[in-house]
CSV table of C-alpha atoms in Angstrom, one decimal:
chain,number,residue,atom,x,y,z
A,1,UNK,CA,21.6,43.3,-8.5
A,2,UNK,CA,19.7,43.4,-11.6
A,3,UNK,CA,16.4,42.2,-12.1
A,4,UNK,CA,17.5,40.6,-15.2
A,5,UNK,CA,20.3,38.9,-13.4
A,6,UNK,CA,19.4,35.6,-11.6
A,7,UNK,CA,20.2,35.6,-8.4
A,8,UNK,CA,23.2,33.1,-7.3
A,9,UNK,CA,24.6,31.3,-4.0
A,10,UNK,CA,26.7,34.2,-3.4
A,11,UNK,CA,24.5,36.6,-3.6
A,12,UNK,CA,22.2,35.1,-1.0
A,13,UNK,CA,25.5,34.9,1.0
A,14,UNK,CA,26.7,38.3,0.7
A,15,UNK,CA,23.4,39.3,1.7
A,16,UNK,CA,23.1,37.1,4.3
A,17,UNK,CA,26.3,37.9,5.5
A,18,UNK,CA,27.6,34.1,5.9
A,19,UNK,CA,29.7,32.0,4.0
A,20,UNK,CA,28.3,30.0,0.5
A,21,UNK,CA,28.6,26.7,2.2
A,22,UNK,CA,26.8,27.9,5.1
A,23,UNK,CA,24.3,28.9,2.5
A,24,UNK,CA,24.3,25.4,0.8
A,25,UNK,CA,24.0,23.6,4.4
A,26,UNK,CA,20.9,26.1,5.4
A,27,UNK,CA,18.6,25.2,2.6
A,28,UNK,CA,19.2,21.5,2.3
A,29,UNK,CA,18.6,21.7,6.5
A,30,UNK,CA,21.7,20.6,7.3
A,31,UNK,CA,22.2,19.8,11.0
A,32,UNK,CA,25.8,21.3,10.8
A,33,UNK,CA,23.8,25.1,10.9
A,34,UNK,CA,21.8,26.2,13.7
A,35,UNK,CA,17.8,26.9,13.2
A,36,UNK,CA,18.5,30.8,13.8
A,37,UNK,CA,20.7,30.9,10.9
A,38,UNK,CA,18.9,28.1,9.0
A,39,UNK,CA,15.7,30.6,9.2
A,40,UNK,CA,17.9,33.8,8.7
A,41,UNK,CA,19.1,32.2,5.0
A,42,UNK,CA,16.2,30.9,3.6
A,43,UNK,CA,13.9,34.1,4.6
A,44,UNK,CA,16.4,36.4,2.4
A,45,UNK,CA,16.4,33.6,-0.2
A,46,UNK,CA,12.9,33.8,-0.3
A,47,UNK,CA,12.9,37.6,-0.4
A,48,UNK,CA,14.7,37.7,-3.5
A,49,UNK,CA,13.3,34.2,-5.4
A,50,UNK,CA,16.3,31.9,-4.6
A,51,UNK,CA,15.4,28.5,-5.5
A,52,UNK,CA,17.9,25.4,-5.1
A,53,UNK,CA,18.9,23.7,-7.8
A,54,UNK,CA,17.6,20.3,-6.6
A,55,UNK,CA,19.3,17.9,-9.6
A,56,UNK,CA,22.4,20.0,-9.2
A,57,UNK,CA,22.5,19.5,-5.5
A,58,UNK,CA,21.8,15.5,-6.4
A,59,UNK,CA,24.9,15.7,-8.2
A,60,UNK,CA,27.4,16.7,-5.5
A,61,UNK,CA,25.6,14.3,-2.8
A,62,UNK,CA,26.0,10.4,-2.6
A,63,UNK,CA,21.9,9.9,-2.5
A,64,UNK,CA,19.1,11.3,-5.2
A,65,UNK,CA,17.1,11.9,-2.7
A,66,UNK,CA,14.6,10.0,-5.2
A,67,UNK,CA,12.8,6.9,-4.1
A,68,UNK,CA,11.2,4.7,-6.5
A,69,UNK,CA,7.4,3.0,-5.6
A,70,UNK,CA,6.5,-0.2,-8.1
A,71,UNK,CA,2.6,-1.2,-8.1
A,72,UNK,CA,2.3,-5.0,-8.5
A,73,UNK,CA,1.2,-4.4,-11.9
A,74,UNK,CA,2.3,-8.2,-13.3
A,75,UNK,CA,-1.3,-9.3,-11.0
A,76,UNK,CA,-3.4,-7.0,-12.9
A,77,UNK,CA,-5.4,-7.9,-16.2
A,78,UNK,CA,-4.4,-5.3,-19.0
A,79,UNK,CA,-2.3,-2.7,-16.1
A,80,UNK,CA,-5.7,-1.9,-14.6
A,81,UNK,CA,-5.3,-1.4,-10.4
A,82,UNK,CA,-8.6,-2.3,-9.4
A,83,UNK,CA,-8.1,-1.7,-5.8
A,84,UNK,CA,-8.3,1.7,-4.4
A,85,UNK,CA,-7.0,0.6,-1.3
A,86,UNK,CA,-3.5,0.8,-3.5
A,87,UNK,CA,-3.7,4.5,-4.0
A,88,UNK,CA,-4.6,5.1,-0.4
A,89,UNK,CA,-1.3,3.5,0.3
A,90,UNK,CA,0.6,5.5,-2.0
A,91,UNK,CA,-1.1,8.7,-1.0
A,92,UNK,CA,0.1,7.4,2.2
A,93,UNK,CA,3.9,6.2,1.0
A,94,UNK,CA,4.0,9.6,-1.1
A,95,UNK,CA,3.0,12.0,1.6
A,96,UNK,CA,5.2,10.8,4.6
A,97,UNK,CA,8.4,10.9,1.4
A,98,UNK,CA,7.4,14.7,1.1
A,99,UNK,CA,8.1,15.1,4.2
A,100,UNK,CA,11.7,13.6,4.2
A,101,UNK,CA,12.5,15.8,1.6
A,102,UNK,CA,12.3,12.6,-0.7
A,103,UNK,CA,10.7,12.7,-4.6
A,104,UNK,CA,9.0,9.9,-5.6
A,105,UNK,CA,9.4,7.8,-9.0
A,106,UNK,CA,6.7,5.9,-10.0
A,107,UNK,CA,8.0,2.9,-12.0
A,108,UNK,CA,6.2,2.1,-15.0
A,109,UNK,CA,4.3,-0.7,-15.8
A,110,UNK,CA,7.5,-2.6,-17.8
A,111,UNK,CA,9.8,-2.1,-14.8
A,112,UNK,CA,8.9,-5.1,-13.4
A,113,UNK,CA,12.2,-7.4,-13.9
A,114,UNK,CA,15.1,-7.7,-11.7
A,115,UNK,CA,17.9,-5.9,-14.6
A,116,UNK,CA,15.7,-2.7,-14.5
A,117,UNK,CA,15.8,-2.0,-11.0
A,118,UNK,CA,19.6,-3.5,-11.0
A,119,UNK,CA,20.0,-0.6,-13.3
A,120,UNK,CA,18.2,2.4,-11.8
A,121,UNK,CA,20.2,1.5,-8.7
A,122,UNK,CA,23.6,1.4,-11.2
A,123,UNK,CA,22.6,4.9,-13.1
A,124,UNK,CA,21.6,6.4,-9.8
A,125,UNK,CA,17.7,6.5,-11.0
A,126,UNK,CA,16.7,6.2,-7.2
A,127,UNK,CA,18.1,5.5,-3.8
A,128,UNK,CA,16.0,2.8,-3.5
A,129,UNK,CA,12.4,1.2,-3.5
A,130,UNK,CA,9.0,0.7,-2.0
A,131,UNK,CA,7.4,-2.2,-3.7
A,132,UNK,CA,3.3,-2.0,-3.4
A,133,UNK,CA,2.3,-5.9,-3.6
A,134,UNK,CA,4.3,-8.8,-3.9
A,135,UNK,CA,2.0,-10.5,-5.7
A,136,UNK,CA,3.3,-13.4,-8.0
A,137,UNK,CA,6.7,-11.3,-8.2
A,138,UNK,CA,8.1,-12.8,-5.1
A,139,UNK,CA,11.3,-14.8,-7.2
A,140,UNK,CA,12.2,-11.2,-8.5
A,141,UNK,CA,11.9,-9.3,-5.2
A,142,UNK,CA,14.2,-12.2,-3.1
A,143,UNK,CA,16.8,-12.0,-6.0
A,144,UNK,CA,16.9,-8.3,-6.1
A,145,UNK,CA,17.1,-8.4,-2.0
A,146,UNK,CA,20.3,-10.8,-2.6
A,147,UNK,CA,21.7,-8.3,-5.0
A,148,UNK,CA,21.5,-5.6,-1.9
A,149,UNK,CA,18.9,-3.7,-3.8
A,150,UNK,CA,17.7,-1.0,-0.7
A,151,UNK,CA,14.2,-1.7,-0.6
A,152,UNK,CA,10.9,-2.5,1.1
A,153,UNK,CA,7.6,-4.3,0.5
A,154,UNK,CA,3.9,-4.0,1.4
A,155,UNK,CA,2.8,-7.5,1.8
A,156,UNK,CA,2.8,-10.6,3.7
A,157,UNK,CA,6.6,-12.1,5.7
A,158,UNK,CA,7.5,-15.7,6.5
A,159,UNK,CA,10.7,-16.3,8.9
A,160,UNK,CA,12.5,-16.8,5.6
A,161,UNK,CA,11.7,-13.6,3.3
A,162,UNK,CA,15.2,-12.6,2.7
A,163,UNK,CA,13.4,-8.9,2.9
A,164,UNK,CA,12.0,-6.5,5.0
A,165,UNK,CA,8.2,-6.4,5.0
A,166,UNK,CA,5.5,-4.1,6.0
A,167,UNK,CA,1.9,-4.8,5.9
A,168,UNK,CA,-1.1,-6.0,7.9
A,169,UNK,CA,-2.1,-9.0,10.3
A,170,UNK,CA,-3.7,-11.0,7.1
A,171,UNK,CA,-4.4,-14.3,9.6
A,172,UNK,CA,-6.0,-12.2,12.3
A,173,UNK,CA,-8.3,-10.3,9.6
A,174,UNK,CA,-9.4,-13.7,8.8
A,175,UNK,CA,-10.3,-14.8,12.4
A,176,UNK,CA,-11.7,-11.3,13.1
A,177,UNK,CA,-13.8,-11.4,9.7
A,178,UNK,CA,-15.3,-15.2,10.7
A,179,UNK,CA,-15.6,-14.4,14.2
A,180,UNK,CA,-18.0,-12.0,13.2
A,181,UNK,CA,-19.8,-14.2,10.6
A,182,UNK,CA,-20.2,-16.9,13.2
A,183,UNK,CA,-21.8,-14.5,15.8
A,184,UNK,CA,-24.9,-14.2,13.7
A,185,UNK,CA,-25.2,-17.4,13.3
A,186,UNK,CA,-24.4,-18.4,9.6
A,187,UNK,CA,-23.4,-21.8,8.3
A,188,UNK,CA,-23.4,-21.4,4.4
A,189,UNK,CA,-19.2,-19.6,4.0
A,190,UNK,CA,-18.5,-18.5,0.6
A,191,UNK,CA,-14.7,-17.0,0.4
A,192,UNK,CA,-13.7,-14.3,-2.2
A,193,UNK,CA,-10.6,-14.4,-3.0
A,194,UNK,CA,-6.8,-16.1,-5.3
A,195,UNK,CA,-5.5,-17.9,-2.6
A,196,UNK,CA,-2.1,-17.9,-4.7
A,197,UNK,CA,-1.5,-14.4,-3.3
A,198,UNK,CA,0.6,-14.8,0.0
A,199,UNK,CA,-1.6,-12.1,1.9
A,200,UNK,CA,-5.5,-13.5,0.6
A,201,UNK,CA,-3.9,-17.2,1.9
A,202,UNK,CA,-3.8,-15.5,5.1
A,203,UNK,CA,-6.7,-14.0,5.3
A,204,UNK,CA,-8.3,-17.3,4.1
A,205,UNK,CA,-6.3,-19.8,6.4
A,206,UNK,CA,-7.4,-16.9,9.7
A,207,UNK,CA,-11.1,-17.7,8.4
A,208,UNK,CA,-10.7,-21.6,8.8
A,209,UNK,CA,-9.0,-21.0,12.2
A,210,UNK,CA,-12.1,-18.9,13.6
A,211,UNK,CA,-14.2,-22.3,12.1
A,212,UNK,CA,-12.4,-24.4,13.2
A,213,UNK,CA,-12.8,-23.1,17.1
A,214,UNK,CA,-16.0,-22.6,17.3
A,215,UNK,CA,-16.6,-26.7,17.2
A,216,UNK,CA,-19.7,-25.8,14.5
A,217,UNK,CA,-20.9,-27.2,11.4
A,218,UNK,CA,-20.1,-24.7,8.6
A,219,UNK,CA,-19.7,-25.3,5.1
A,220,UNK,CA,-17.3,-23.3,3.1
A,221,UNK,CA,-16.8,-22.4,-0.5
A,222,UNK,CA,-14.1,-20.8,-2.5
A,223,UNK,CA,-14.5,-18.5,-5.2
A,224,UNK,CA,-10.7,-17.3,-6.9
A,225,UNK,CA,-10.5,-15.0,-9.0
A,226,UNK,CA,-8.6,-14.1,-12.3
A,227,UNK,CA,-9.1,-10.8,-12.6
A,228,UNK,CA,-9.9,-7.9,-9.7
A,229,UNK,CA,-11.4,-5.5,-11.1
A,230,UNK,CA,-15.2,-4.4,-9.7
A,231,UNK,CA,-16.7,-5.5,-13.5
A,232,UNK,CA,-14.9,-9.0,-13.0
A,233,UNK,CA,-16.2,-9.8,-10.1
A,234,UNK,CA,-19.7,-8.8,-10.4
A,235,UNK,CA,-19.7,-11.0,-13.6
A,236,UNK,CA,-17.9,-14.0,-11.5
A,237,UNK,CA,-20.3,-13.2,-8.5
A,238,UNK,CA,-22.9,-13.8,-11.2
A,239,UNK,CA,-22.2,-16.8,-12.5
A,240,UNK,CA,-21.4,-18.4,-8.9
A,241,UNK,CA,-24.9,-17.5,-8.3
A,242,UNK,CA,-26.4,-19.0,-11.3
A,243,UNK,CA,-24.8,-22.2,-10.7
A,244,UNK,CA,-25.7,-22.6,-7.0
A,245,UNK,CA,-29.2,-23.3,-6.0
A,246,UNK,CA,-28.3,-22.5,-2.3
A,247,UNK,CA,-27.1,-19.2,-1.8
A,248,UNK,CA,-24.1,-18.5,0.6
A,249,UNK,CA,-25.9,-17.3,4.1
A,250,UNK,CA,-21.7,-15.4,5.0
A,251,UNK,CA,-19.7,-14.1,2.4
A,252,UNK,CA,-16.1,-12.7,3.2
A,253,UNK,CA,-14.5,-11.4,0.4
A,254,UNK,CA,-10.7,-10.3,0.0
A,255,UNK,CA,-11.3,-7.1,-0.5
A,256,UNK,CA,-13.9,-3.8,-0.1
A,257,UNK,CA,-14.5,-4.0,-4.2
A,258,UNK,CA,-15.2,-7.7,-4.2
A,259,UNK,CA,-17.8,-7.5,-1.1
A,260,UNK,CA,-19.8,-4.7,-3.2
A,261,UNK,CA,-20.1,-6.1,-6.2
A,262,UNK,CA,-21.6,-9.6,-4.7
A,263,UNK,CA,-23.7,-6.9,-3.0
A,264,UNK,CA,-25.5,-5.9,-6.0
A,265,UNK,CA,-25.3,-9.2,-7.6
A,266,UNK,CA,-27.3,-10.7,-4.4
A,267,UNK,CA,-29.5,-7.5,-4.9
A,268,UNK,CA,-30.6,-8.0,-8.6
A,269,UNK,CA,-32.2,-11.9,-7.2
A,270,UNK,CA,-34.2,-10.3,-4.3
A,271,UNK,CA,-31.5,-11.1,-1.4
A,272,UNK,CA,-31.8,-9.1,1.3
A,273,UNK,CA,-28.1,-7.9,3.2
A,274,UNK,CA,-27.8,-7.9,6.0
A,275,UNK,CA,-31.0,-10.5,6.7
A,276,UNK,CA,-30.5,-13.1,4.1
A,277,UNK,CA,-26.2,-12.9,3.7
A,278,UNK,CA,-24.0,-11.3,5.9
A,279,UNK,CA,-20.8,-9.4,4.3
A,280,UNK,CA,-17.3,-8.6,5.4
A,281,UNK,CA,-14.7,-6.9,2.9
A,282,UNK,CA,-11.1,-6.3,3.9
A,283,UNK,CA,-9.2,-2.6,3.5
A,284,UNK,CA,-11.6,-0.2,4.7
A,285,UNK,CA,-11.8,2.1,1.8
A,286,UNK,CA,-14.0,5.1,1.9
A,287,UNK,CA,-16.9,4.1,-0.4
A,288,UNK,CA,-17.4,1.5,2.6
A,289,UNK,CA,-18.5,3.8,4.7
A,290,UNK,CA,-21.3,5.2,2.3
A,291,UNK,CA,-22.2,2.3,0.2
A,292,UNK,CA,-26.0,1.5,0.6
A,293,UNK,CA,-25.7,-0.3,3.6
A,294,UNK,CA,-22.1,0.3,4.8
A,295,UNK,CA,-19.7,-2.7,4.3
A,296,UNK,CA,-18.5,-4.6,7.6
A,297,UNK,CA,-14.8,-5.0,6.7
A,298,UNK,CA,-11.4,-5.4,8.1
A,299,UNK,CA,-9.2,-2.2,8.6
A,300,UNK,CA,-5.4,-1.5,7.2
A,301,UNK,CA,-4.4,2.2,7.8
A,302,UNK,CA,-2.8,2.8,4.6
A,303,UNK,CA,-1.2,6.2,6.0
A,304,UNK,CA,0.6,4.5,8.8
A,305,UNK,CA,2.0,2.0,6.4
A,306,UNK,CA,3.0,4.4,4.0
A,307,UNK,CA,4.9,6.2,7.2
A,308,UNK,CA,6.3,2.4,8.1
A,309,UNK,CA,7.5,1.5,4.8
A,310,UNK,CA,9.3,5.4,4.1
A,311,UNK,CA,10.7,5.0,7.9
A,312,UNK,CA,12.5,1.6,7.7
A,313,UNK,CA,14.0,2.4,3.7
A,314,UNK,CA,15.3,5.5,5.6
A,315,UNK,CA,16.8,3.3,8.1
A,316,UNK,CA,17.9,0.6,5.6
A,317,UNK,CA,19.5,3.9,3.4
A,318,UNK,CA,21.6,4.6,6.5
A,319,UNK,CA,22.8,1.7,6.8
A,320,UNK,CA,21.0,-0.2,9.2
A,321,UNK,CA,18.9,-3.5,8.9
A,322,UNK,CA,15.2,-2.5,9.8
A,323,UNK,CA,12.6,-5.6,10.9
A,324,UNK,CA,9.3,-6.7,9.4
A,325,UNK,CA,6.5,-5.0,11.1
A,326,UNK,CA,3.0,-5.5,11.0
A,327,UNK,CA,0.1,-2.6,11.3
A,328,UNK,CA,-2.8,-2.4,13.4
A,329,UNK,CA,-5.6,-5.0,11.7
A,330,UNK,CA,-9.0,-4.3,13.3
A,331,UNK,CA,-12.8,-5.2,12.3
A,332,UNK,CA,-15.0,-2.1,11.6
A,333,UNK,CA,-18.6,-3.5,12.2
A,334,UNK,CA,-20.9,-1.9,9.7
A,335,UNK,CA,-24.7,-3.0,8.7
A,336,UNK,CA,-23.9,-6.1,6.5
């Protein structure tokens, strides 16, 4: 062969000494070729640069192969994801797709409305999709669901979401969360959090419940929240503070972003954390763990629900009808 030539299918065959289809079935690991031979193809196709042509190989197969991940970007003030937590999950949704062989499309901020997804599905843009948040989108994601849409969302499941859901024990992160508050004795609750979002409700209404049973006087606050974002909360944080003489003696705050930034509000007016407030944030991001003190907060493994969510759109791809499941939620007990 010439080195100007590109090597072809049946080259590797001839070389190989095996048929083109068995060629074709070898690199896309078919289970129709045994590992020997599977090994035996792709080591001479390596040898001499042989590289599949993935969108051609699309092209003669029913699926993409291409699975497409929407951030809940409708909840978020100019397209800005506050929350880290979110790109732990898609590290998390993006590596366990690697390893099914599956690319990833990341949908753009616009493709939020039912007729694009309707229409990715149509043009065969992607096989299906792994929505990040249900946020305020909720009307969109049942419709699409009715249209047969295969897809699957991180977020928060009643007994009549008409879709398959994935995502963390919200109520029991609450109880966890004021269990903890009420241990060291605090009576002064401030919660963090839009309670219009179906997962912070939970994580609000698991708060009351852990209140509730302990038979003690506790009075509670709400702070929502328009925008998420570490800037907008430190400037809410500051004006809660301003307009309170009493300070809140347990904060618990929807998320790890929200608990640090009332952090260094309480800081700048001489509050001591852990002695004068106790903190718990929810996610268990990594700056947690190193912010001066480390953040108390409640735990979602963002890498077993990205293996979830990729696991059950497999399943729902093949034709089956995969269940709501809910993660691991535990407290990690820090210094605040």
């Amino acid at each position: 062969m010439s080195a100007k030539q590109p090597v072809t299918m049946g080259d590797i065959a001839r070389l190989a000494n095996v048929s083109k289809p068995t060629v074709s079935r070898a690199l896309s690991d078919s289970p129709l070729v045994n590992e020997e031979t599977k090994e035996h193809v792709r080591a001479i196709a390596r040898k001499h640069g042989y590289a599949v042509n993935r969108n051609a190989q699309k092209l003669r197969h029913k699926r993409t192969n291409t699975i497409a991940v929407s951030l809940d970007y409708q909840s978020l003030r100019r397209n800005h994801v506050a929350d880290p937590f979110i790109f732990e999950l898609l590290a998390g949704v993006s590596e366990v797709l690697g390893e099914e062989n599956q690319d990833l499309l990341l949908c753009a901020p616009s493709h939020n409305n039912i007729e694009t997804f309707q229409h990715m599905l149509a043009s065969r843009g992607a096989d299906g999709f792994i929505f990040l948040g249900q946020g305020h989108r909720e009307d969109m994601l049942e419709a699409l669901a009715k249209y047969g849409a295969p897809m699957i969302v991180w977020g928060a499941s009643s007994e009549d979401t008409p879709y398959c859901v994935v995502g963390s024990d919200n109520f029991l992160g609450g109880v966890l969360a004021g269990q903890y508050l009420l241990q060291h004795q605090r009576k002064n609750f401030l919660f963090v959090g839009d309670t219009t979002f179906k997962e912070i409700y939970g994580r609000r209404n698991g708060l009351q419940k852990a209140i509730d049973e302990s038979n003690q006087t506790v009075e509670v606050k709400d702070l929502a929240l328009n925008n998420f974002s570490y800037e907008s909360v430190f400037e809410q944080a500051n004006i809660f503070l301003d307009n309170n003489k009493t300070y809140p003696d347990a904060i618990f705050a929807f998320n790890d972003n929200a608990a640090m930034a009332f952090i260094h509000a309480l800081r700048l007016r001489g509050v001591s954390i852990p002695e004068d407030v106790s903190i718990v944030g929810y996610n268990d991001i990594a700056p947690t763990r190193y912010f001066n003190p480390p953040i108390s907060t409640v735990r979602q493994d963002p890498y077993q629900a990205g293996k979830l969510l990729v696991k059950k759109l497999m399943e729902k791809l093949d034709g089956n009808t995969p269940e709501s499941e809910v993660i691991k939620t535990e407290l990690i007990v820090r210094e605040t």
